[in-house]
């Protein structure tokens, strides 16, 4: 289901500012210096000016994952999400979802300072200007004030779309036009998990001392996956391998993986679940990759034995052995969909050297904590993996800060990192053109 979200171009204003000529020249110079197939020049990871350009050229112009409907299950429920200098309110309403800039039209205070909550009208904590759920200013009393037109001071709106229970927002006046097409690609993979009918079992926020692009680059390869012992229990350790280049000591595991993949393809066909890989990370404005892969051991979930982590299947799924369906979206999100739970990941840039990574574990609405799942066991693998990834990202940020840093080559097994960087550089070239 793709719900249109209430938006009014007129009140959006020109939010995705254009770069100054000086900024544009700086970005162009650095992009020209870049060697294809190599990581970026250091300022892309360290320079506040480039971070500002990223906020305009990437976060100000593209579709961004914000939250899932499970985080705002009832009308009035909201989350606030920050992307660099932007703060947005994602508010569930009777009709769908409203996305509003969290900037009071009086003197600019954050209207809703909390990360999450439930509200009727939106009341600014400074001088109590009061907005409706649609952002209209409905109350702003001040003694002696007579000639004040409330209609001119509605909260600014951003575009929003809900697809298969995921809320995406776009801050641009004119969002990239290919989003509906991309939504049409991923919806059939996600819909059977019924995210809209799931429940948040746990949410983790970690601040990584690293530029948002380092967070994304690290996510887009498994070259480093020996550094994830917990995750390695359920993933087949075949990353980077392909037919013809399997070393003798990995032949057994390779063959087991091939068998598991065939079995999974058979099951997906039986249940009418899409199986084909979608690989359009840098060939689209809204870059996407989806793959369905078997899990090792029992093949059910991200546990040490591969056994299920929640006793309740999601949505109308009928089998626990569905491996993982993984989706990567540019610029800031990735998702793992398992038969018994879904994990959403979003990177929220804070500044050029810090990124908030939010991980949310969703289980079936009727799954009972302590009965159907144990929250520590459910979250163990990815909590550990996230901490390990945080460390990898921070190692790279420290490296990029050094005058000795020089861009290094991406290996074949890092082709998705390269696709991310290609996507980024293409978008930035468009931005500074
Ligand atoms: O989430 C992912 O898909 C990647 C692969 C494993 C490590 N990383 C976080
Ligand atoms: Fe919000 Fe004054 S800044 S009411």
PDB file of N, CA and C and ligand atoms in Angstrom, residues 103-111 123-131 137 139-140, ligand 2:
ATOM      1  N   UNK A 103      10.029  23.209  13.481  1.00  0.00           N
ATOM      2  CA  UNK A 103      10.565  24.556  13.687  1.00  0.00           C
ATOM      3  C   UNK A 103       9.379  25.502  13.841  1.00  0.00           C
ATOM      4  N   UNK A 104       9.223  26.033  15.045  1.00  0.00           N
ATOM      5  CA  UNK A 104       8.081  26.894  15.317  1.00  0.00           C
ATOM      6  C   UNK A 104       8.139  28.140  14.435  1.00  0.00           C
ATOM      7  N   UNK A 105       6.965  28.548  13.912  1.00  0.00           N
ATOM      8  CA  UNK A 105       6.918  29.705  13.012  1.00  0.00           C
ATOM      9  C   UNK A 105       6.918  31.032  13.779  1.00  0.00           C
ATOM     10  N   UNK A 106       6.976  30.958  15.135  1.00  0.00           N
ATOM     11  CA  UNK A 106       7.103  32.201  15.903  1.00  0.00           C
ATOM     12  C   UNK A 106       8.573  32.603  15.945  1.00  0.00           C
ATOM     13  N   UNK A 107       9.367  31.991  16.844  1.00  0.00           N
ATOM     14  CA  UNK A 107      10.784  32.356  16.874  1.00  0.00           C
ATOM     15  C   UNK A 107      11.680  31.148  16.711  1.00  0.00           C
ATOM     16  N   UNK A 108      11.085  30.113  16.122  1.00  0.00           N
ATOM     17  CA  UNK A 108      11.937  29.028  15.637  1.00  0.00           C
ATOM     18  C   UNK A 108      12.243  27.908  16.608  1.00  0.00           C
ATOM     19  N   UNK A 109      11.622  27.905  17.778  1.00  0.00           N
ATOM     20  CA  UNK A 109      11.930  26.840  18.741  1.00  0.00           C
ATOM     21  C   UNK A 109      11.525  25.470  18.162  1.00  0.00           C
ATOM     22  N   UNK A 110      12.215  24.426  18.635  1.00  0.00           N
ATOM     23  CA  UNK A 110      11.759  23.068  18.347  1.00  0.00           C
ATOM     24  C   UNK A 110      10.363  22.952  18.939  1.00  0.00           C
ATOM     25  N   UNK A 111       9.393  22.568  18.132  1.00  0.00           N
ATOM     26  CA  UNK A 111       8.028  22.476  18.669  1.00  0.00           C
ATOM     27  C   UNK A 111       7.932  21.250  19.580  1.00  0.00           C
ATOM     28  N   UNK A 123       1.874  21.812  20.547  1.00  0.00           N
ATOM     29  CA  UNK A 123       2.025  23.069  21.294  1.00  0.00           C
ATOM     30  C   UNK A 123       3.501  23.364  21.513  1.00  0.00           C
ATOM     31  N   UNK A 124       3.943  24.504  21.007  1.00  0.00           N
ATOM     32  CA  UNK A 124       5.347  24.885  21.197  1.00  0.00           C
ATOM     33  C   UNK A 124       5.575  25.220  22.672  1.00  0.00           C
ATOM     34  N   UNK A 125       6.680  24.724  23.205  1.00  0.00           N
ATOM     35  CA  UNK A 125       6.958  24.896  24.639  1.00  0.00           C
ATOM     36  C   UNK A 125       7.430  26.291  25.011  1.00  0.00           C
ATOM     37  N   UNK A 126       7.642  27.167  24.018  1.00  0.00           N
ATOM     38  CA  UNK A 126       8.202  28.483  24.348  1.00  0.00           C
ATOM     39  C   UNK A 126       7.082  29.485  24.677  1.00  0.00           C
ATOM     40  N   UNK A 127       6.200  29.799  23.685  1.00  0.00           N
ATOM     41  CA  UNK A 127       5.123  30.760  23.952  1.00  0.00           C
ATOM     42  C   UNK A 127       3.760  30.173  23.616  1.00  0.00           C
ATOM     43  N   UNK A 128       3.724  28.835  23.559  1.00  0.00           N
ATOM     44  CA  UNK A 128       2.465  28.082  23.399  1.00  0.00           C
ATOM     45  C   UNK A 128       1.739  28.293  22.076  1.00  0.00           C
ATOM     46  N   UNK A 129       2.433  28.703  21.036  1.00  0.00           N
ATOM     47  CA  UNK A 129       1.760  28.684  19.732  1.00  0.00           C
ATOM     48  C   UNK A 129       1.308  27.245  19.492  1.00  0.00           C
ATOM     49  N   UNK A 130       0.088  27.111  19.005  1.00  0.00           N
ATOM     50  CA  UNK A 130      -0.529  25.782  18.925  1.00  0.00           C
ATOM     51  C   UNK A 130      -0.919  25.470  17.488  1.00  0.00           C
ATOM     52  N   UNK A 131      -0.464  24.318  17.026  1.00  0.00           N
ATOM     53  CA  UNK A 131      -0.709  23.906  15.639  1.00  0.00           C
ATOM     54  C   UNK A 131      -1.585  22.658  15.622  1.00  0.00           C
ATOM     55  N   UNK A 137      -1.584  26.814  12.125  1.00  0.00           N
ATOM     56  CA  UNK A 137      -1.507  27.549  13.391  1.00  0.00           C
ATOM     57  C   UNK A 137      -2.931  27.859  13.837  1.00  0.00           C
ATOM     58  N   UNK A 139      -3.718  28.641  17.335  1.00  0.00           N
ATOM     59  CA  UNK A 139      -3.798  29.471  18.535  1.00  0.00           C
ATOM     60  C   UNK A 139      -2.460  30.179  18.749  1.00  0.00           C
ATOM     61  N   UNK A 140      -2.522  31.521  18.856  1.00  0.00           N
ATOM     62  CA  UNK A 140      -1.299  32.292  19.132  1.00  0.00           C
ATOM     63  C   UNK A 140      -1.729  33.579  19.797  1.00  0.00           C
TER      64      UNK A 140
HETATM   65 FE1  LIG B   2       7.281  28.761  19.510  1.00  0.00          FE
HETATM   66 FE2  LIG B   2       7.416  31.200  20.518  1.00  0.00          FE
HETATM   67  S1  LIG B   2       8.967  30.079  19.552  1.00  0.00           S
HETATM   68  S2  LIG B   2       5.735  29.889  20.477  1.00  0.00           S
END
